[in-house]
Amino acid sequence: DIQMTQSPSSLSASVGDRVTITCRASQSISSYLNWYQHQPGKAPKLLIYAASSLQSGVPSRFSGSGSGTDFTLTISSLQPEDFATYYCQQGYSTPTFGGGTKVAIK
Amino acid sequence: QVQLQESAPGLVKPSGTLSLTCAVSGGSISSTKWWSWVRQPPGKGLEWIGEIYHSGSTNYNPSLKSRVSISVDKSKNQFSLKLNSVTAADTAMYYCAGKSYYGSGNFDYWGQGTLATVSS
């Protein structure tokens, strides 16, 4: 299995802050990397697919970058509705997810 | 808009079988999607269980393969999960999801999730 490692596991930020979350794969996965937002009691939501493509309907403050083994999710200006847990997922082989990054209010 | 809704399994006894169904609405289960199951144990991350295509082709997580079976019912536009020989470690929120057949293997659609508790 390809292991996905996210960092940090949690962070505290204020509304308006720029937030960056990183995801590292245990081997090269090209651009087969997706990002999800998960809020308690809700279904996970696809934000970014293929490393950098914005899913339809997702605000443009979300962006993704990277290829190979290192990837980044950036929220350019954190909004109140963005407090959630974020997961990366590789689709190169048997799907695996990162451990998650919980974004909390500072 | 495609929507997914999991059935509610409630409580399952140890060594028993966990059975779940996911109803697909707003779209056809015969579309170009892999229909998947993903779970999240309390306080832990997401784990992919397996998937099925409308043709009946399946893929399973190697760590669960010996205990898992996923089937599809095109007449009812739904797919199902059976997990045998369950233990407390199988207690989790279970989600059904639709994964793109092409592209980066992203899960486009998700159900709200249903909690399965394994306990005597």
PDB file of C-alpha atoms in Angstrom:
ATOM      1  CA  ASP A   1       0.000   0.000   0.000  1.00  0.00           C
ATOM      2  CA  ILE A   2       1.017   3.579  -0.619  1.00  0.00           C
ATOM      3  CA  GLN A   3       1.207   5.457   2.684  1.00  0.00           C
ATOM      4  CA  MET A   4      -0.004   9.055   2.826  1.00  0.00           C
ATOM      5  CA  THR A   5       1.396  11.323   5.537  1.00  0.00           C
ATOM      6  CA  GLN A   6      -0.236  14.653   6.293  1.00  0.00           C
ATOM      7  CA  SER A   7       1.157  17.508   8.333  1.00  0.00           C
ATOM      8  CA  PRO A   8       0.340  19.077  10.597  1.00  0.00           C
ATOM      9  CA  SER A   9      -2.219  16.793  12.230  1.00  0.00           C
ATOM     10  CA  SER A  10      -3.947  19.856  13.619  1.00  0.00           C
ATOM     11  CA  LEU A  11      -3.634  23.624  13.518  1.00  0.00           C
ATOM     12  CA  SER A  12      -5.309  26.698  14.960  1.00  0.00           C
ATOM     13  CA  ALA A  13      -5.960  29.659  12.713  1.00  0.00           C
ATOM     14  CA  SER A  14      -8.007  32.835  12.555  1.00  0.00           C
ATOM     15  CA  VAL A  15     -10.528  33.952   9.985  1.00  0.00           C
ATOM     16  CA  GLY A  16      -8.621  35.539   7.125  1.00  0.00           C
ATOM     17  CA  ASP A  17      -5.423  33.545   7.696  1.00  0.00           C
ATOM     18  CA  ARG A  18      -3.625  31.710   4.914  1.00  0.00           C
ATOM     19  CA  VAL A  19      -3.477  28.008   5.728  1.00  0.00           C
ATOM     20  CA  THR A  20      -1.214  25.392   4.153  1.00  0.00           C
ATOM     21  CA  ILE A  21      -1.498  21.636   4.629  1.00  0.00           C
ATOM     22  CA  THR A  22       1.021  19.192   3.221  1.00  0.00           C
ATOM     23  CA  CYS A  23       0.668  15.587   2.131  1.00  0.00           C
ATOM     24  CA  ARG A  24       3.524  13.229   1.306  1.00  0.00           C
ATOM     25  CA  ALA A  25       3.222   9.894  -0.483  1.00  0.00           C
ATOM     26  CA  SER A  26       5.517   6.954   0.279  1.00  0.00           C
ATOM     27  CA  GLN A  27       6.207   6.604  -3.464  1.00  0.00           C
ATOM     28  CA  SER A  28       5.548   8.646  -6.553  1.00  0.00           C
ATOM     29  CA  ILE A  29       1.854   8.964  -7.401  1.00  0.00           C
ATOM     30  CA  SER A  30       2.226  11.443 -10.276  1.00  0.00           C
ATOM     31  CA  SER A  31      -0.793  13.769  -9.912  1.00  0.00           C
ATOM     32  CA  TYR A  32      -3.237  11.150  -8.621  1.00  0.00           C
ATOM     33  CA  LEU A  33      -3.921  13.147  -5.467  1.00  0.00           C
ATOM     34  CA  ASN A  34      -7.236  14.433  -4.167  1.00  0.00           C
ATOM     35  CA  TRP A  35      -8.256  16.607  -1.219  1.00  0.00           C
ATOM     36  CA  TYR A  36     -11.438  16.432   0.857  1.00  0.00           C
ATOM     37  CA  GLN A  37     -13.094  18.550   3.543  1.00  0.00           C
ATOM     38  CA  HIS A  38     -14.930  16.694   6.298  1.00  0.00           C
ATOM     39  CA  GLN A  39     -17.145  18.397   8.848  1.00  0.00           C
ATOM     40  CA  PRO A  40     -18.751  16.527  11.772  1.00  0.00           C
ATOM     41  CA  GLY A  41     -22.031  14.881  10.848  1.00  0.00           C
ATOM     42  CA  LYS A  42     -21.624  15.631   7.157  1.00  0.00           C
ATOM     43  CA  ALA A  43     -20.454  13.706   4.133  1.00  0.00           C
ATOM     44  CA  PRO A  44     -16.852  14.318   3.083  1.00  0.00           C
ATOM     45  CA  LYS A  45     -16.640  16.836   0.254  1.00  0.00           C
ATOM     46  CA  LEU A  46     -14.248  16.720  -2.694  1.00  0.00           C
ATOM     47  CA  LEU A  47     -12.309  19.975  -2.977  1.00  0.00           C
ATOM     48  CA  ILE A  48      -9.393  19.305  -5.310  1.00  0.00           C
ATOM     49  CA  TYR A  49      -8.780  16.432  -7.735  1.00  0.00           C
ATOM     50  CA  ALA A  50      -5.742  15.532  -9.807  1.00  0.00           C
ATOM     51  CA  ALA A  51      -3.559  17.541  -7.405  1.00  0.00           C
ATOM     52  CA  SER A  52      -4.587  20.983  -8.627  1.00  0.00           C
ATOM     53  CA  SER A  53      -8.018  20.926 -10.281  1.00  0.00           C
ATOM     54  CA  LEU A  54     -10.780  22.708  -8.369  1.00  0.00           C
ATOM     55  CA  GLN A  55     -13.983  20.691  -8.065  1.00  0.00           C
ATOM     56  CA  SER A  56     -17.041  22.466  -9.471  1.00  0.00           C
ATOM     57  CA  GLY A  57     -18.717  24.685  -6.896  1.00  0.00           C
ATOM     58  CA  VAL A  58     -15.714  24.866  -4.555  1.00  0.00           C
ATOM     59  CA  PRO A  59     -14.594  28.422  -3.685  1.00  0.00           C
ATOM     60  CA  SER A  60     -11.456  29.663  -5.409  1.00  0.00           C
ATOM     61  CA  ARG A  61      -9.721  30.318  -2.073  1.00  0.00           C
ATOM     62  CA  PHE A  62      -8.920  26.595  -2.119  1.00  0.00           C
ATOM     63  CA  SER A  63      -5.996  25.529  -4.255  1.00  0.00           C
ATOM     64  CA  GLY A  64      -3.764  22.498  -4.618  1.00  0.00           C
ATOM     65  CA  SER A  65      -0.286  21.933  -5.956  1.00  0.00           C
ATOM     66  CA  GLY A  66       2.418  19.311  -6.254  1.00  0.00           C
ATOM     67  CA  SER A  67       3.282  16.124  -8.095  1.00  0.00           C
ATOM     68  CA  GLY A  68       5.269  12.983  -7.463  1.00  0.00           C
ATOM     69  CA  THR A  69       5.398  12.594  -3.689  1.00  0.00           C
ATOM     70  CA  ASP A  70       4.804  16.064  -2.243  1.00  0.00           C
ATOM     71  CA  PHE A  71       1.538  17.950  -2.341  1.00  0.00           C
ATOM     72  CA  THR A  72       0.005  21.035  -0.764  1.00  0.00           C
ATOM     73  CA  LEU A  73      -3.515  22.275  -0.064  1.00  0.00           C
ATOM     74  CA  THR A  74      -3.766  26.019   0.494  1.00  0.00           C
ATOM     75  CA  ILE A  75      -6.688  28.048   1.787  1.00  0.00           C
ATOM     76  CA  SER A  76      -5.849  31.632   0.865  1.00  0.00           C
ATOM     77  CA  SER A  77      -8.169  33.351   3.332  1.00  0.00           C
ATOM     78  CA  LEU A  78      -9.776  31.114   5.949  1.00  0.00           C
ATOM     79  CA  GLN A  79     -13.529  31.553   6.340  1.00  0.00           C
ATOM     80  CA  PRO A  80     -15.743  30.463   9.274  1.00  0.00           C
ATOM     81  CA  GLU A  81     -17.220  27.619   7.228  1.00  0.00           C
ATOM     82  CA  ASP A  82     -13.731  26.214   6.531  1.00  0.00           C
ATOM     83  CA  PHE A  83     -13.150  24.899  10.038  1.00  0.00           C
ATOM     84  CA  ALA A  84     -13.081  21.169   9.421  1.00  0.00           C
ATOM     85  CA  THR A  85     -10.779  18.195   8.968  1.00  0.00           C
ATOM     86  CA  TYR A  86      -8.981  17.895   5.642  1.00  0.00           C
ATOM     87  CA  TYR A  87      -7.807  14.633   4.082  1.00  0.00           C
ATOM     88  CA  CYS A  88      -5.615  13.833   1.140  1.00  0.00           C
ATOM     89  CA  GLN A  89      -6.190  10.630  -0.831  1.00  0.00           C
ATOM     90  CA  GLN A  90      -4.141   8.944  -3.510  1.00  0.00           C
ATOM     91  CA  GLY A  91      -5.843   7.367  -6.487  1.00  0.00           C
ATOM     92  CA  TYR A  92      -2.704   5.910  -8.088  1.00  0.00           C
ATOM     93  CA  SER A  93      -3.367   2.449  -6.719  1.00  0.00           C
ATOM     94  CA  THR A  94      -5.596   0.942  -3.998  1.00  0.00           C
ATOM     95  CA  PRO A  95      -7.029   4.148  -2.492  1.00  0.00           C
ATOM     96  CA  THR A  96      -5.449   5.325   0.742  1.00  0.00           C
ATOM     97  CA  PHE A  97      -6.039   8.457   2.784  1.00  0.00           C
ATOM     98  CA  GLY A  98      -3.823  10.672   4.844  1.00  0.00           C
ATOM     99  CA  GLY A  99      -4.404  10.828   8.596  1.00  0.00           C
ATOM    100  CA  GLY A 100      -6.208  14.152   8.372  1.00  0.00           C
ATOM    101  CA  THR A 101      -5.530  17.738   9.433  1.00  0.00           C
ATOM    102  CA  LYS A 102      -8.001  19.331  11.828  1.00  0.00           C
ATOM    103  CA  VAL A 103      -8.314  23.084  11.304  1.00  0.00           C
ATOM    104  CA  ALA A 104      -9.627  24.738  14.451  1.00  0.00           C
ATOM    105  CA  ILE A 105     -10.516  28.278  15.420  1.00  0.00           C
ATOM    106  CA  LYS A 106      -7.749  30.209  17.145  1.00  0.00           C
TER     107      LYS A 106
ATOM    108  CA  GLN B   1     -27.607  15.780  -8.547  1.00  0.00           C
ATOM    109  CA  VAL B   2     -26.566  12.298  -7.503  1.00  0.00           C
ATOM    110  CA  GLN B   3     -27.328  11.449  -3.884  1.00  0.00           C
ATOM    111  CA  LEU B   4     -26.297   8.414  -1.878  1.00  0.00           C
ATOM    112  CA  GLN B   5     -28.072   7.091   1.208  1.00  0.00           C
ATOM    113  CA  GLU B   6     -26.799   4.297   3.410  1.00  0.00           C
ATOM    114  CA  SER B   7     -29.154   1.969   5.289  1.00  0.00           C
ATOM    115  CA  ALA B   8     -28.811   1.887   9.047  1.00  0.00           C
ATOM    116  CA  PRO B   9     -27.226  -1.319  10.401  1.00  0.00           C
ATOM    117  CA  GLY B  10     -27.338  -0.328  14.069  1.00  0.00           C
ATOM    118  CA  LEU B  11     -25.853  -2.928  16.409  1.00  0.00           C
ATOM    119  CA  VAL B  12     -24.020  -6.021  15.149  1.00  0.00           C
ATOM    120  CA  LYS B  13     -22.905  -8.869  17.395  1.00  0.00           C
ATOM    121  CA  PRO B  14     -19.251  -9.968  17.464  1.00  0.00           C
ATOM    122  CA  SER B  15     -18.525 -12.720  14.938  1.00  0.00           C
ATOM    123  CA  GLY B  16     -21.673 -11.714  13.063  1.00  0.00           C
ATOM    124  CA  THR B  17     -22.121 -10.089   9.659  1.00  0.00           C
ATOM    125  CA  LEU B  18     -22.438  -6.383   9.055  1.00  0.00           C
ATOM    126  CA  SER B  19     -24.762  -5.674   6.119  1.00  0.00           C
ATOM    127  CA  LEU B  20     -25.267  -2.263   4.536  1.00  0.00           C
ATOM    128  CA  THR B  21     -27.015  -0.994   1.443  1.00  0.00           C
ATOM    129  CA  CYS B  22     -26.454   2.253  -0.422  1.00  0.00           C
ATOM    130  CA  ALA B  23     -29.311   3.640  -2.489  1.00  0.00           C
ATOM    131  CA  VAL B  24     -28.311   5.822  -5.429  1.00  0.00           C
ATOM    132  CA  SER B  25     -30.744   8.541  -6.521  1.00  0.00           C
ATOM    133  CA  GLY B  26     -30.557  11.296  -9.125  1.00  0.00           C
ATOM    134  CA  GLY B  27     -28.406   9.156 -11.392  1.00  0.00           C
ATOM    135  CA  SER B  28     -27.865   5.634 -12.662  1.00  0.00           C
ATOM    136  CA  ILE B  29     -25.739   3.045 -10.941  1.00  0.00           C
ATOM    137  CA  SER B  30     -24.772   1.999 -14.474  1.00  0.00           C
ATOM    138  CA  SER B  31     -22.854   5.241 -14.975  1.00  0.00           C
ATOM    139  CA  THR B  32     -19.036   5.345 -15.210  1.00  0.00           C
ATOM    140  CA  LYS B  33     -18.408   5.204 -11.480  1.00  0.00           C
ATOM    141  CA  TRP B  34     -16.862   2.726  -9.123  1.00  0.00           C
ATOM    142  CA  TRP B  35     -19.317   2.407  -6.231  1.00  0.00           C
ATOM    143  CA  SER B  36     -17.317   2.258  -3.042  1.00  0.00           C
ATOM    144  CA  TRP B  37     -17.414   1.781   0.704  1.00  0.00           C
ATOM    145  CA  VAL B  38     -15.204   3.799   3.050  1.00  0.00           C
ATOM    146  CA  ARG B  39     -15.182   3.653   6.834  1.00  0.00           C
ATOM    147  CA  GLN B  40     -13.945   5.772   9.722  1.00  0.00           C
ATOM    148  CA  PRO B  41     -13.452   4.207  13.160  1.00  0.00           C
ATOM    149  CA  PRO B  42     -14.050   6.583  16.081  1.00  0.00           C
ATOM    150  CA  GLY B  43     -11.187   9.051  16.395  1.00  0.00           C
ATOM    151  CA  LYS B  44      -9.347   7.628  13.381  1.00  0.00           C
ATOM    152  CA  GLY B  45      -8.943   8.396   9.698  1.00  0.00           C
ATOM    153  CA  LEU B  46     -10.659   7.147   6.572  1.00  0.00           C
ATOM    154  CA  GLU B  47     -10.154   3.587   5.279  1.00  0.00           C
ATOM    155  CA  TRP B  48     -11.236   2.378   1.850  1.00  0.00           C
ATOM    156  CA  ILE B  49     -13.024  -0.977   2.035  1.00  0.00           C
ATOM    157  CA  GLY B  50     -13.735  -1.843  -1.574  1.00  0.00           C
ATOM    158  CA  GLU B  51     -15.648  -1.013  -4.748  1.00  0.00           C
ATOM    159  CA  ILE B  52     -17.843  -2.428  -7.475  1.00  0.00           C
ATOM    160  CA  TYR B  53     -18.577  -1.445 -11.065  1.00  0.00           C
ATOM    161  CA  HIS B  54     -22.055  -1.971 -12.509  1.00  0.00           C
ATOM    162  CA  SER B  55     -20.666  -4.896 -14.528  1.00  0.00           C
ATOM    163  CA  GLY B  56     -20.040  -6.681 -11.230  1.00  0.00           C
ATOM    164  CA  SER B  57     -16.270  -6.261 -11.255  1.00  0.00           C
ATOM    165  CA  THR B  58     -14.931  -5.704  -7.725  1.00  0.00           C
ATOM    166  CA  ASN B  59     -11.776  -4.553  -5.957  1.00  0.00           C
ATOM    167  CA  TYR B  60     -11.157  -4.933  -2.221  1.00  0.00           C
ATOM    168  CA  ASN B  61      -8.744  -3.601   0.368  1.00  0.00           C
ATOM    169  CA  PRO B  62      -6.235  -6.438   0.848  1.00  0.00           C
ATOM    170  CA  SER B  63      -6.471  -6.047   4.615  1.00  0.00           C
ATOM    171  CA  LEU B  64     -10.205  -6.821   4.540  1.00  0.00           C
ATOM    172  CA  LYS B  65     -10.508  -8.947   1.405  1.00  0.00           C
ATOM    173  CA  SER B  66     -11.094 -12.246   3.198  1.00  0.00           C
ATOM    174  CA  ARG B  67     -14.128 -10.857   5.014  1.00  0.00           C
ATOM    175  CA  VAL B  68     -15.718  -8.465   2.506  1.00  0.00           C
ATOM    176  CA  SER B  69     -18.242  -8.866  -0.268  1.00  0.00           C
ATOM    177  CA  ILE B  70     -19.752  -6.033  -2.326  1.00  0.00           C
ATOM    178  CA  SER B  71     -22.647  -6.576  -4.713  1.00  0.00           C
ATOM    179  CA  VAL B  72     -24.783  -4.428  -7.018  1.00  0.00           C
ATOM    180  CA  ASP B  73     -28.516  -4.511  -7.770  1.00  0.00           C
ATOM    181  CA  LYS B  74     -29.096  -2.536 -10.951  1.00  0.00           C
ATOM    182  CA  SER B  75     -32.881  -3.058 -10.813  1.00  0.00           C
ATOM    183  CA  LYS B  76     -32.988  -1.190  -7.485  1.00  0.00           C
ATOM    184  CA  ASN B  77     -30.156   1.239  -8.310  1.00  0.00           C
ATOM    185  CA  GLN B  78     -28.263   0.247  -5.190  1.00  0.00           C
ATOM    186  CA  PHE B  79     -25.193  -1.589  -4.014  1.00  0.00           C
ATOM    187  CA  SER B  80     -24.430  -3.474  -0.825  1.00  0.00           C
ATOM    188  CA  LEU B  81     -21.645  -4.364   1.585  1.00  0.00           C
ATOM    189  CA  LYS B  82     -21.268  -7.497   3.680  1.00  0.00           C
ATOM    190  CA  LEU B  83     -18.472  -7.740   6.236  1.00  0.00           C
ATOM    191  CA  ASN B  84     -18.150 -11.099   7.977  1.00  0.00           C
ATOM    192  CA  SER B  85     -16.676 -12.151  11.312  1.00  0.00           C
ATOM    193  CA  VAL B  86     -16.869  -8.642  12.758  1.00  0.00           C
ATOM    194  CA  THR B  87     -15.094  -7.556  15.926  1.00  0.00           C
ATOM    195  CA  ALA B  88     -15.089  -4.347  17.958  1.00  0.00           C
ATOM    196  CA  ALA B  89     -12.402  -3.063  15.591  1.00  0.00           C
ATOM    197  CA  ASP B  90     -15.052  -2.909  12.857  1.00  0.00           C
ATOM    198  CA  THR B  91     -17.064  -0.344  14.804  1.00  0.00           C
ATOM    199  CA  ALA B  92     -17.043   2.697  12.560  1.00  0.00           C
ATOM    200  CA  MET B  93     -18.974   5.224  10.541  1.00  0.00           C
ATOM    201  CA  TYR B  94     -19.505   3.618   7.157  1.00  0.00           C
ATOM    202  CA  TYR B  95     -19.830   5.766   4.029  1.00  0.00           C
ATOM    203  CA  CYS B  96     -20.821   4.812   0.538  1.00  0.00           C
ATOM    204  CA  ALA B  97     -19.218   6.829  -2.233  1.00  0.00           C
ATOM    205  CA  GLY B  98     -18.960   7.105  -5.996  1.00  0.00           C
ATOM    206  CA  LYS B  99     -15.445   7.181  -7.452  1.00  0.00           C
ATOM    207  CA  SER B 100     -14.577   8.394 -10.930  1.00  0.00           C
ATOM    208  CA  TYR B 101     -13.814   5.587 -13.359  1.00  0.00           C
ATOM    209  CA  TYR B 102     -11.402   7.885 -15.170  1.00  0.00           C
ATOM    210  CA  GLY B 103      -9.074  10.586 -13.888  1.00  0.00           C
ATOM    211  CA  SER B 104      -7.396  10.659 -10.506  1.00  0.00           C
ATOM    212  CA  GLY B 105      -9.573   8.185  -8.614  1.00  0.00           C
ATOM    213  CA  ASN B 106     -11.421  10.886  -6.763  1.00  0.00           C
ATOM    214  CA  PHE B 107     -14.580  10.204  -4.775  1.00  0.00           C
ATOM    215  CA  ASP B 108     -17.130  12.614  -6.262  1.00  0.00           C
ATOM    216  CA  TYR B 109     -20.192  11.565  -4.321  1.00  0.00           C
ATOM    217  CA  TRP B 110     -20.597  10.577  -0.694  1.00  0.00           C
ATOM    218  CA  GLY B 111     -23.442   9.443   1.514  1.00  0.00           C
ATOM    219  CA  GLN B 112     -23.998  10.993   4.939  1.00  0.00           C
ATOM    220  CA  GLY B 113     -22.666   7.889   6.622  1.00  0.00           C
ATOM    221  CA  THR B 114     -24.153   5.377   9.031  1.00  0.00           C
ATOM    222  CA  LEU B 115     -22.734   4.199  12.340  1.00  0.00           C
ATOM    223  CA  ALA B 116     -22.195   0.480  12.806  1.00  0.00           C
ATOM    224  CA  THR B 117     -21.443  -0.654  16.351  1.00  0.00           C
ATOM    225  CA  VAL B 118     -20.116  -4.133  17.066  1.00  0.00           C
ATOM    226  CA  SER B 119     -21.080  -5.181  20.573  1.00  0.00           C
ATOM    227  CA  SER B 120     -22.742  -8.032  22.391  1.00  0.00           C
TER     228      SER B 120
END
